[in-house]
CSV table of C-alpha atoms and ligand atoms in Angstrom, one decimal:
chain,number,residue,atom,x,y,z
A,1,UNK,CA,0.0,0.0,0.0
A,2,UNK,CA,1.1,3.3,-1.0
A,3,UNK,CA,0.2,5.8,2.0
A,4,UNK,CA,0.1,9.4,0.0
A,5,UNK,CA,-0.4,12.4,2.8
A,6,UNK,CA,-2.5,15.5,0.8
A,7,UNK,CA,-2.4,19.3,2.0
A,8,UNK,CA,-4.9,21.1,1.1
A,9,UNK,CA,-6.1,24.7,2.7
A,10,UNK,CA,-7.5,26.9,0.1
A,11,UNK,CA,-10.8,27.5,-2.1
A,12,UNK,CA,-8.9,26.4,-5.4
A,13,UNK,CA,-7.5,23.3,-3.9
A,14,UNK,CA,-10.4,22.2,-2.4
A,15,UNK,CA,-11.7,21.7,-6.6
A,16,UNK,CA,-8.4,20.7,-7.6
A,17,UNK,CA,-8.2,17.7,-5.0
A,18,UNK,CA,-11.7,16.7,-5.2
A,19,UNK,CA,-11.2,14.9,-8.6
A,20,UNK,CA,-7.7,13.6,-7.8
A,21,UNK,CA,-8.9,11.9,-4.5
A,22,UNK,CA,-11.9,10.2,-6.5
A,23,UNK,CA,-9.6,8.8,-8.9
A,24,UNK,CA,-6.8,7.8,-5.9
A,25,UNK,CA,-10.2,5.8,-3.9
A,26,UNK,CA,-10.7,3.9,-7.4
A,27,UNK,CA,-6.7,2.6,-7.2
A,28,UNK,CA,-6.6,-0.4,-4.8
A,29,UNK,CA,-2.9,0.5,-4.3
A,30,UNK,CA,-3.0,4.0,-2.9
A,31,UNK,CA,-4.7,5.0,0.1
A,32,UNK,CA,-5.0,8.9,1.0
A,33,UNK,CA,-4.7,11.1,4.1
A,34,UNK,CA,-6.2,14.1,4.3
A,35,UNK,CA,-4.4,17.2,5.9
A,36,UNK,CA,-6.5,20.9,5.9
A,37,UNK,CA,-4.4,23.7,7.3
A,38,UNK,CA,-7.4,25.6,8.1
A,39,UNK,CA,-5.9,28.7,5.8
A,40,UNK,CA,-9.5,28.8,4.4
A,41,UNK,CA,-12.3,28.6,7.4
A,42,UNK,CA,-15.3,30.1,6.4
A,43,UNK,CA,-18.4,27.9,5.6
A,44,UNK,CA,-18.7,29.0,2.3
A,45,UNK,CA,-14.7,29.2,1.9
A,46,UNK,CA,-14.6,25.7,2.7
A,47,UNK,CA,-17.3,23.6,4.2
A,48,UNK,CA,-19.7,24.3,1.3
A,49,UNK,CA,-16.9,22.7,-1.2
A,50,UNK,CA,-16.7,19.3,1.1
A,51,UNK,CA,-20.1,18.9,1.1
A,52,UNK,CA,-20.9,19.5,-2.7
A,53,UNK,CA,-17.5,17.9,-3.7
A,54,UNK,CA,-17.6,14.9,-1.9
A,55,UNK,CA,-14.5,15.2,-0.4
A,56,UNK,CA,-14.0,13.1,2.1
A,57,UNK,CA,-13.4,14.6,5.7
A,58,UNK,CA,-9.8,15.5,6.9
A,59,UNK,CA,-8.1,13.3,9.1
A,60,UNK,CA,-6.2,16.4,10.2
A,61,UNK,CA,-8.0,19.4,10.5
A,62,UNK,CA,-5.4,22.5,11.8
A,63,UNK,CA,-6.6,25.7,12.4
A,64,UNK,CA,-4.5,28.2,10.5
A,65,UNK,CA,-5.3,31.2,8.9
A,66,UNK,CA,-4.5,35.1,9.0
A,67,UNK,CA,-1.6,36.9,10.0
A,68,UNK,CA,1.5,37.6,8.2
A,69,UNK,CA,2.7,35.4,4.7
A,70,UNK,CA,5.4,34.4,6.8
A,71,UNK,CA,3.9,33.4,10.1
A,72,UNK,CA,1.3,31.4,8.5
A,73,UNK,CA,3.4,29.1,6.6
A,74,UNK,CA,5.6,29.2,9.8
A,75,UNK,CA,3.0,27.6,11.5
A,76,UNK,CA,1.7,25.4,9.3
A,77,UNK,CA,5.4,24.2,8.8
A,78,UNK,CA,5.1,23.2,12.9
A,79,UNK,CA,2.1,21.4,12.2
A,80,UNK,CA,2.2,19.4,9.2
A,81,UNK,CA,5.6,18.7,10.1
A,82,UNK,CA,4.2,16.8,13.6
A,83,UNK,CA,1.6,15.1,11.1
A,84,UNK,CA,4.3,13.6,8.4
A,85,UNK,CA,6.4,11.9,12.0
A,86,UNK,CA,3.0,10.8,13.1
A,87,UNK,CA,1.4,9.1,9.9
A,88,UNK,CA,4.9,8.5,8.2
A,89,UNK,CA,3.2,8.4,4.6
A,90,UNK,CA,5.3,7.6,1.7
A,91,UNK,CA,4.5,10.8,-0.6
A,92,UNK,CA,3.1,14.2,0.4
A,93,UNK,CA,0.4,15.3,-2.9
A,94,UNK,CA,0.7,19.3,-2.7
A,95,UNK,CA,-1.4,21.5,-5.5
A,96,UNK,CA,-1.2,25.1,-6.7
A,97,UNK,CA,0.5,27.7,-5.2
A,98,UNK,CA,-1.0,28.8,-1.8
A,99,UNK,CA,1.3,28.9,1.6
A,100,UNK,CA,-0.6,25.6,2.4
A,101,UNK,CA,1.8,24.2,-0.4
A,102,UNK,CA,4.7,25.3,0.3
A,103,UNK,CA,4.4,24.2,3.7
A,104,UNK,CA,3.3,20.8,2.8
A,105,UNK,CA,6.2,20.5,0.1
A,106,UNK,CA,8.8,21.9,2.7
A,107,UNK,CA,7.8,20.1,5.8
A,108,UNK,CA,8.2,16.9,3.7
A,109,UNK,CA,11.3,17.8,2.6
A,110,UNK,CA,12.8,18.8,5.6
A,111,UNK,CA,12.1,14.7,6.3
A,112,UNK,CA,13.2,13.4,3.4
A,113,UNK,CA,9.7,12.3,2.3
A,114,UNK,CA,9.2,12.8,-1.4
A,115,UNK,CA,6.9,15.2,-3.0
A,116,UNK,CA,4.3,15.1,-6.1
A,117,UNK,CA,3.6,18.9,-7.6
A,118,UNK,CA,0.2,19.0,-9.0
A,119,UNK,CA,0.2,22.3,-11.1
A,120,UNK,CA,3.5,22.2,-11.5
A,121,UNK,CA,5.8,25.1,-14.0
A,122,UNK,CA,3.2,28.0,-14.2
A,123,UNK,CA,4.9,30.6,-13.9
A,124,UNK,CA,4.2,34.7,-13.9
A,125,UNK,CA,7.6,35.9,-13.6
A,126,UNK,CA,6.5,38.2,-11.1
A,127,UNK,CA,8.0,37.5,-8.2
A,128,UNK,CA,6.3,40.1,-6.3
A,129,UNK,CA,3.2,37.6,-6.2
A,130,UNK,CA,3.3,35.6,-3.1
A,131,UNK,CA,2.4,32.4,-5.6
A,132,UNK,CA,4.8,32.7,-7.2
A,133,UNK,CA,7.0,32.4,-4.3
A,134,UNK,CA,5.1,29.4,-3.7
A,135,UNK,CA,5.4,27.7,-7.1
A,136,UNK,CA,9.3,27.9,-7.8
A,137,UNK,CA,10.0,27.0,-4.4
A,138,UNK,CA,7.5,24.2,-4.0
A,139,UNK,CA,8.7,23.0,-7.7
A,140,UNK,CA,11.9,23.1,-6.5
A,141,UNK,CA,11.3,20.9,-3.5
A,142,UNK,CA,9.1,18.2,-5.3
A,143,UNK,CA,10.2,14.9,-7.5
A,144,UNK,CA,6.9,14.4,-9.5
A,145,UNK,CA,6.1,17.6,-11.2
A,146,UNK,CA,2.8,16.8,-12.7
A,147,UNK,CA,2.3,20.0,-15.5
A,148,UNK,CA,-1.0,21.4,-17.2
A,149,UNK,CA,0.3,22.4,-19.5
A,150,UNK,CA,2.9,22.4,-22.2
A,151,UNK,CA,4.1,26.2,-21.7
A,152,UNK,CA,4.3,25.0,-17.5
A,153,UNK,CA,6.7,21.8,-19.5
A,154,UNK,CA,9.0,24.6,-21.2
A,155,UNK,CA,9.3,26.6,-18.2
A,156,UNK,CA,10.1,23.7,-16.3
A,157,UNK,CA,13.1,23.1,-19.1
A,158,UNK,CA,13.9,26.5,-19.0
A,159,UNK,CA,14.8,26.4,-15.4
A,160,UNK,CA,17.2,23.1,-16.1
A,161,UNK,CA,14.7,20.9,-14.1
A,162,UNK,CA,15.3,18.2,-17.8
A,163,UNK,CA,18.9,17.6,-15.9
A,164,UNK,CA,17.5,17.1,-12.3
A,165,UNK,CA,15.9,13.4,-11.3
A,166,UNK,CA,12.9,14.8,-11.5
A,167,UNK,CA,10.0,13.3,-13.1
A,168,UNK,CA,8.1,16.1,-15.7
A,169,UNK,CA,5.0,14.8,-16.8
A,170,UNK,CA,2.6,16.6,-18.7
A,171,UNK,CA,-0.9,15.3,-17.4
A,172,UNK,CA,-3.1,18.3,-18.4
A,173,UNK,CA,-5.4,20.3,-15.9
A,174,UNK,CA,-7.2,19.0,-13.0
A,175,UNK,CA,-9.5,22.0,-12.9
A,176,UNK,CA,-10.7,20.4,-16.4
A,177,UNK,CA,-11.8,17.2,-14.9
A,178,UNK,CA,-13.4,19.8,-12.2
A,179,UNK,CA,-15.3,21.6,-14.6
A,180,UNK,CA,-16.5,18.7,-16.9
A,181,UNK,CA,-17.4,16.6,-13.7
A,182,UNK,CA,-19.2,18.4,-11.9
A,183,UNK,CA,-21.0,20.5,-14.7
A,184,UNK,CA,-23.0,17.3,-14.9
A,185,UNK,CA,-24.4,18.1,-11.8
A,186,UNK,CA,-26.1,21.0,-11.4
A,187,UNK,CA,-29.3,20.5,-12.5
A,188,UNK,CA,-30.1,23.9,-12.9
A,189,UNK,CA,-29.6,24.9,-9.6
A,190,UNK,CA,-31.1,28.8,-8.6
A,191,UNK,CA,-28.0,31.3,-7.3
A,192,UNK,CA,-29.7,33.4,-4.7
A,193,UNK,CA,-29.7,37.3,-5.6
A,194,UNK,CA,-28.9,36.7,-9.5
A,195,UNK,CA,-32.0,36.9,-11.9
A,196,UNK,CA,-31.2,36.4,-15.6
A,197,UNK,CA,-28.0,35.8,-17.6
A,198,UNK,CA,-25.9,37.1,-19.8
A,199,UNK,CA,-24.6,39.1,-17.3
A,200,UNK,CA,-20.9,39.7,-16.6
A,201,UNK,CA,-19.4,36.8,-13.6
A,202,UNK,CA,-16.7,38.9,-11.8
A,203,UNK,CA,-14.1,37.6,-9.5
A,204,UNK,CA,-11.7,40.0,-7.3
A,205,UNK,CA,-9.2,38.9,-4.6
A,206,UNK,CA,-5.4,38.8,-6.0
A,207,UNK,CA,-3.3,40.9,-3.3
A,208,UNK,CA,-1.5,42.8,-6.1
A,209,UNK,CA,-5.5,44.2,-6.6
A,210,UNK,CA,-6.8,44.4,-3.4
A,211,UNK,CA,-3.6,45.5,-1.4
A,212,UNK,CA,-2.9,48.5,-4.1
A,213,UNK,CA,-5.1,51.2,-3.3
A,214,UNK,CA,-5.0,52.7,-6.6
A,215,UNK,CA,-5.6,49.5,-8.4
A,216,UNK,CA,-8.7,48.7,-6.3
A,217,UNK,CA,-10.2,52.5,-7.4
A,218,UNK,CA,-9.3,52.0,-10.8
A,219,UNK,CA,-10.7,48.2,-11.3
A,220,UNK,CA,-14.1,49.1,-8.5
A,221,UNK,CA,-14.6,52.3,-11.0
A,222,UNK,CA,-14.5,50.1,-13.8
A,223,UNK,CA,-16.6,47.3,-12.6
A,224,UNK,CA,-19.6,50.4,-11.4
A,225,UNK,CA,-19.3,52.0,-14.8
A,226,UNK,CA,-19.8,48.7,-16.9
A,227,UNK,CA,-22.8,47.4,-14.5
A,228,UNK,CA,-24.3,51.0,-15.6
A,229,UNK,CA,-23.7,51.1,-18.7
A,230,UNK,CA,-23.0,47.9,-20.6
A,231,UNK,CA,-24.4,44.6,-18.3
A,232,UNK,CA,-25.3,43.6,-15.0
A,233,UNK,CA,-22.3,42.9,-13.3
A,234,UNK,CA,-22.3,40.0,-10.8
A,235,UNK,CA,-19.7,39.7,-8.1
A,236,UNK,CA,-19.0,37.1,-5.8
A,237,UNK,CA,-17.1,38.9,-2.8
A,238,UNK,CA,-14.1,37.2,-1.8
A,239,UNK,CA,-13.8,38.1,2.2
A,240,UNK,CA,-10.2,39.7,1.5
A,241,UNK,CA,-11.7,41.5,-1.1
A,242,UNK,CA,-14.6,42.8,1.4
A,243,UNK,CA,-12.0,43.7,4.0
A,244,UNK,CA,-10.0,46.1,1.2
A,245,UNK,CA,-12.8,47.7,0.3
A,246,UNK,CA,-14.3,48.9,3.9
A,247,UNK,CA,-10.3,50.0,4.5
A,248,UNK,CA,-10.3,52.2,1.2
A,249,UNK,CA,-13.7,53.1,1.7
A,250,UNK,CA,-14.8,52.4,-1.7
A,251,UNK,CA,-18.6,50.8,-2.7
A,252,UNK,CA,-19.4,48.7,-5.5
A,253,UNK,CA,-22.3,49.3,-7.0
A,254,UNK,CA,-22.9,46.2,-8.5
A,255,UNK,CA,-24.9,42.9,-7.5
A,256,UNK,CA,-22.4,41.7,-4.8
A,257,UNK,CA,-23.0,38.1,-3.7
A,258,UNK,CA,-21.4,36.2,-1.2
A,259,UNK,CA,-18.8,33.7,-2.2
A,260,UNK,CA,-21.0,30.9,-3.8
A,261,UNK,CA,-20.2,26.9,-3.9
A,262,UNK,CA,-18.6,25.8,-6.8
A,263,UNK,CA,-21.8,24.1,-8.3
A,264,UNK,CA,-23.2,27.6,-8.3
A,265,UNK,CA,-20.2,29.0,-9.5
A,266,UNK,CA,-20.8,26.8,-12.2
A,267,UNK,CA,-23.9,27.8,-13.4
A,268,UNK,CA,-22.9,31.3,-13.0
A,269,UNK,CA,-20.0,30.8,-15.5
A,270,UNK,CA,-23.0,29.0,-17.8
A,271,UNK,CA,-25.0,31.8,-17.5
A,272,UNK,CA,-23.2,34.9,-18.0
A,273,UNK,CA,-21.5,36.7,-21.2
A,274,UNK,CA,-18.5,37.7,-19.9
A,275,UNK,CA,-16.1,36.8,-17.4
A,276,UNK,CA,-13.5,39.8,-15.7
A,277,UNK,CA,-11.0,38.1,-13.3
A,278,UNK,CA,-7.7,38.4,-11.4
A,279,UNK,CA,-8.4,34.9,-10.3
A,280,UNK,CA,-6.2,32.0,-11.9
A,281,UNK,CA,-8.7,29.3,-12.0
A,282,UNK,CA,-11.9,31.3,-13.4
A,283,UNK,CA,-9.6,32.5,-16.6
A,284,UNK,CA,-9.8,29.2,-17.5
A,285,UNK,CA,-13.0,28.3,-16.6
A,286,UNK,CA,-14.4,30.7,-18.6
A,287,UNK,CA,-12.2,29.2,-21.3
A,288,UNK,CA,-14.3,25.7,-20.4
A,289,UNK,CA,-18.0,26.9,-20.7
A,290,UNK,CA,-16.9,28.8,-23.7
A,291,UNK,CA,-16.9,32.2,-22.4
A,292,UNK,CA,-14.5,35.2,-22.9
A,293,UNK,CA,-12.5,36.1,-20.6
A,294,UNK,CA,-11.0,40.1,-19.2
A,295,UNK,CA,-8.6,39.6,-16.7
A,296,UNK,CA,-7.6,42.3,-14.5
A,297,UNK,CA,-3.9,41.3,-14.1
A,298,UNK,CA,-0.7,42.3,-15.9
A,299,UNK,CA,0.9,39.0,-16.1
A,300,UNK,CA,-1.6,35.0,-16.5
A,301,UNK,CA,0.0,31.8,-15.7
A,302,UNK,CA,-2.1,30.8,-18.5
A,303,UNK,CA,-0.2,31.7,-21.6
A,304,UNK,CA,-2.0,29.7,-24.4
A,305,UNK,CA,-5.3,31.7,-23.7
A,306,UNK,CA,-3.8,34.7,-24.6
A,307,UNK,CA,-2.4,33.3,-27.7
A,308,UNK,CA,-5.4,32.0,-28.8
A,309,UNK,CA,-7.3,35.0,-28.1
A,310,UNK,CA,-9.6,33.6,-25.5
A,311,UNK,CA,-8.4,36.0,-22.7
A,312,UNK,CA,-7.3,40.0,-22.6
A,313,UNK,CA,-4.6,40.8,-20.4
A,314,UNK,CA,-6.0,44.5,-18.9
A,315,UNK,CA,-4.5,45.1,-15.6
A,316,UNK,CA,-6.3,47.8,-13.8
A,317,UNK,CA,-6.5,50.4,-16.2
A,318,UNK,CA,-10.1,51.8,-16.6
A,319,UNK,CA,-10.5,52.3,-20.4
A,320,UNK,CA,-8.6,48.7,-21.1
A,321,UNK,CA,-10.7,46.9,-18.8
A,322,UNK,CA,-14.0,48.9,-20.4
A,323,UNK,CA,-12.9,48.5,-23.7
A,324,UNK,CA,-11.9,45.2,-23.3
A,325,UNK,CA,-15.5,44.1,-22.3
A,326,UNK,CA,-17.3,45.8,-24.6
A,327,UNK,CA,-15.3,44.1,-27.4
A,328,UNK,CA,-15.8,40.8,-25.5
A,329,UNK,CA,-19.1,40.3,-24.4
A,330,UNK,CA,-21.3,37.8,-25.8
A,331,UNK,CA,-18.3,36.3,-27.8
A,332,UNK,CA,-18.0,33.1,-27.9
A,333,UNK,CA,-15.2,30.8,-27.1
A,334,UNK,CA,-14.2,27.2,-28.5
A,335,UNK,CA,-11.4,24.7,-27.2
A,336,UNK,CA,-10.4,23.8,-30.9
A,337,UNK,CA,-7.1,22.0,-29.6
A,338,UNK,CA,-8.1,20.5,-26.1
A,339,UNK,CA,-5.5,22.9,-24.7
A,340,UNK,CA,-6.1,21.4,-21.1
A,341,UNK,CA,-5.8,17.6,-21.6
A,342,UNK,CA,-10.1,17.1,-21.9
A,343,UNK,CA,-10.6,16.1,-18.5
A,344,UNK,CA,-8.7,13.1,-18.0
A,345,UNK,CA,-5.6,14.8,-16.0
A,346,UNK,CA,-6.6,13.3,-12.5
A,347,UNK,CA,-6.9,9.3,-13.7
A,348,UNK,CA,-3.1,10.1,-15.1
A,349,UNK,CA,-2.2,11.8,-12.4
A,350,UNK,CA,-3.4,8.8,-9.7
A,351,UNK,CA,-1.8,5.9,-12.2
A,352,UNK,CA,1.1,7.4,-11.7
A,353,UNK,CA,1.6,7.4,-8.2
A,354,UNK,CA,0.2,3.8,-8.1
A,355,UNK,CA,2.9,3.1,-10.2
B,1,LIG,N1,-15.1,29.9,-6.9
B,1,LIG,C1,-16.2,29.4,-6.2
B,1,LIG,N2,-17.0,30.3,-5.6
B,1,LIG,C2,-16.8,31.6,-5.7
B,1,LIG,C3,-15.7,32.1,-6.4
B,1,LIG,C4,-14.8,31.2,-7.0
B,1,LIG,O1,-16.4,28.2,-6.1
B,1,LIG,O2,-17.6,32.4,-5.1
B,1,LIG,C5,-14.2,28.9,-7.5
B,1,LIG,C6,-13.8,29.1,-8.9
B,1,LIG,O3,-14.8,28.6,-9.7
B,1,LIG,C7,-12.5,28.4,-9.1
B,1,LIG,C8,-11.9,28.6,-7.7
B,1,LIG,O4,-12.9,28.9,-6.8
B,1,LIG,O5,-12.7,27.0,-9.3
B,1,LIG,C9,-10.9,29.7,-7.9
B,1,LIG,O6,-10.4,30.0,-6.7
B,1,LIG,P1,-9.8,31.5,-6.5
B,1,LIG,O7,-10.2,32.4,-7.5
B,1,LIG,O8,-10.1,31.8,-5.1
B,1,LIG,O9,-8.2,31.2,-6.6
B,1,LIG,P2,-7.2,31.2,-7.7
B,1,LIG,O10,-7.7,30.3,-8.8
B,1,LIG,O11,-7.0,32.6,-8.2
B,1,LIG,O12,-6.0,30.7,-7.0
């Protein structure tokens, strides 16, 4: 029996793991332990995704969230560090880019245990981002670097990982298997507070947004102008996001819902005409349910959408993110070359460590 130990603390991980531990309980070889650092708490942060998800409850549940970058993955270092001598598994399964992974990947290491990368060589070259942090070091750290992608492959070459004992493996994107999964059940579920569609699906909560004063004026002025004058603009408010705002005292006049579960989050993305993001996962879920995608950053992870012409790099420039959205809206979007592997990304990614 393979005994593979999985952090997971964040929104985004919570969806990425959720496929990858279905296909780990259909291999008789691997059995899976669940760690949650606690970084995300709230109910509809993170209990709403167990339940609709059917993840299976940690075995661990820590308590950590808030605070600095650096005392957070300080303490989760402690604690998952106490876990790994406790359970002794023989792999730690870290995804993404949050301090939850670089704890998990660094804790591990520290112990010799080895590590399997699941979202492995995105890179945004700005090291300013606190992912990014997160990515190179947890890439760094990890032995099976499972990629989405094949600009996350070059990147990975780029960096000399080809001469390292490594393994690269380009599975394709778990969020995929996410999105084609659980789109199949929905059943036209109602989102409180939003009537309609083709409105524009909004997401806000990068630091380099919310933490920049002039940023957050620039993109809220944006978002008020476009729900005036061009669509209903619907906003699920991420709690940092709500926090930055009261501190600037800025208002969004917009429909501001809170942060939904990802079935409804679904059926928002379904329903709407638009999608204006800083997030990394909803650019390419947009891409999924065939919708453009604005995205309110200078730099994406996600290279090939921009190539393609899926997705508009904006920043948080007023006329580029109006223009942007005017020229976008109601487009439609189609996956000619299966960019993200079709869905099948968490079966390879389990064969593999059952190997
Ligand atoms: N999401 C959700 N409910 C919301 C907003 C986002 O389920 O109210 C989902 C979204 O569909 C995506 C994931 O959360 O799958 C993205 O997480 P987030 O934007 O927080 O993180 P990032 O992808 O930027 O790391």
């Amino acid at each position: 029996m393979n005994r593979i130990l999985t952090v997971i603390g964040a929104r985004p991980q919570f969806i990425k793991a959720s496929v990858v531990s279905m296909a780990i309980a259909e291999c008789p070889e691997l059995e899976e332990i669940v760690v949650h650092t606690g970084q995300h708490f709230d109910e509809n942060m993170s209990g709403i995704f167990f339940d609709q998800l059917g993840l299976s409850r940690p075995r661990h549940q820590l308590n950590i969230s808030g605070g600095s970058h650096g005392g957070m993955t300080g303490r989760m270092l402690i604690e998952v560090e106490r876990i790994l001598l406790e359970e002794k598994p023989d792999r730690v399964l870290v995804y993404g880019d949050t301090n939850s992974t670089l704890a998990g990947a660094l804790a591990a290491a520290k112990l010799n245990i080895p590590i399997a990368h699941v979202e492995a060589g995105l890179r945004s070259f700005n090291m300013r981002m606190p992912e990014e942090i997160n990515r190179i070091l947890t890439d760094q750290l990890s032995d099976i670097l499972f990629c989405p992608t094949d600009a996350a492959m070059e990147n990975l070459r780029q960096e000399g990982f080809a001469n390292k004992k490594s393994e690269i493996l380009k599975v394709g994107d778990v969020m995929q298997d996410s999105a084609v999964f659980f789109a199949g059940r929905t059943s036209q579920r109602a989102v409180a507070g939003v009537e309609g569609e083709n409105f524009i699906l909004a997401t806000l909560h990068r630091a380099e947004n919310t933490d920049d004063p002039v940023r957050l004026a620039a993109i809220v002025a944006a978002l008020n102008k476009l729900h005036a004058t061009l669509a209903q603009v619907v906003l699920p408010l991420h709690p940092r996001t709500r926090e930055a705002l009261k501190n600037a005292g800025l208002t969004l006049d917009v429909t501001l819902i809170d942060p939904v579960g990802y079935l409804e989050m679904i059926v928002l993305l379904q329903r709407s005409a638009l999608v204006l993001t800083d997030s990394g996962g909803v650019q390419k879920e947009a891409f999924f349910f065939g919708k453009p995608c604005v995205t309110l950053r200078e730099q994406t992870e996600w290279v090939e959408l921009i190539d393609i012409g899926a997705n508009t790099l904006v920043g948080a420039d007023v006329e580029a993110i109006l223009a942007a959205a005017r020229a976008n809206l109601g487009r439609k979007v189609v996956d000619e070359q299966a960019l993200y592997g079709g869905g099948q990304a968490a079966k390879r990614i389990a064969r593999h460590l059952a190997k």
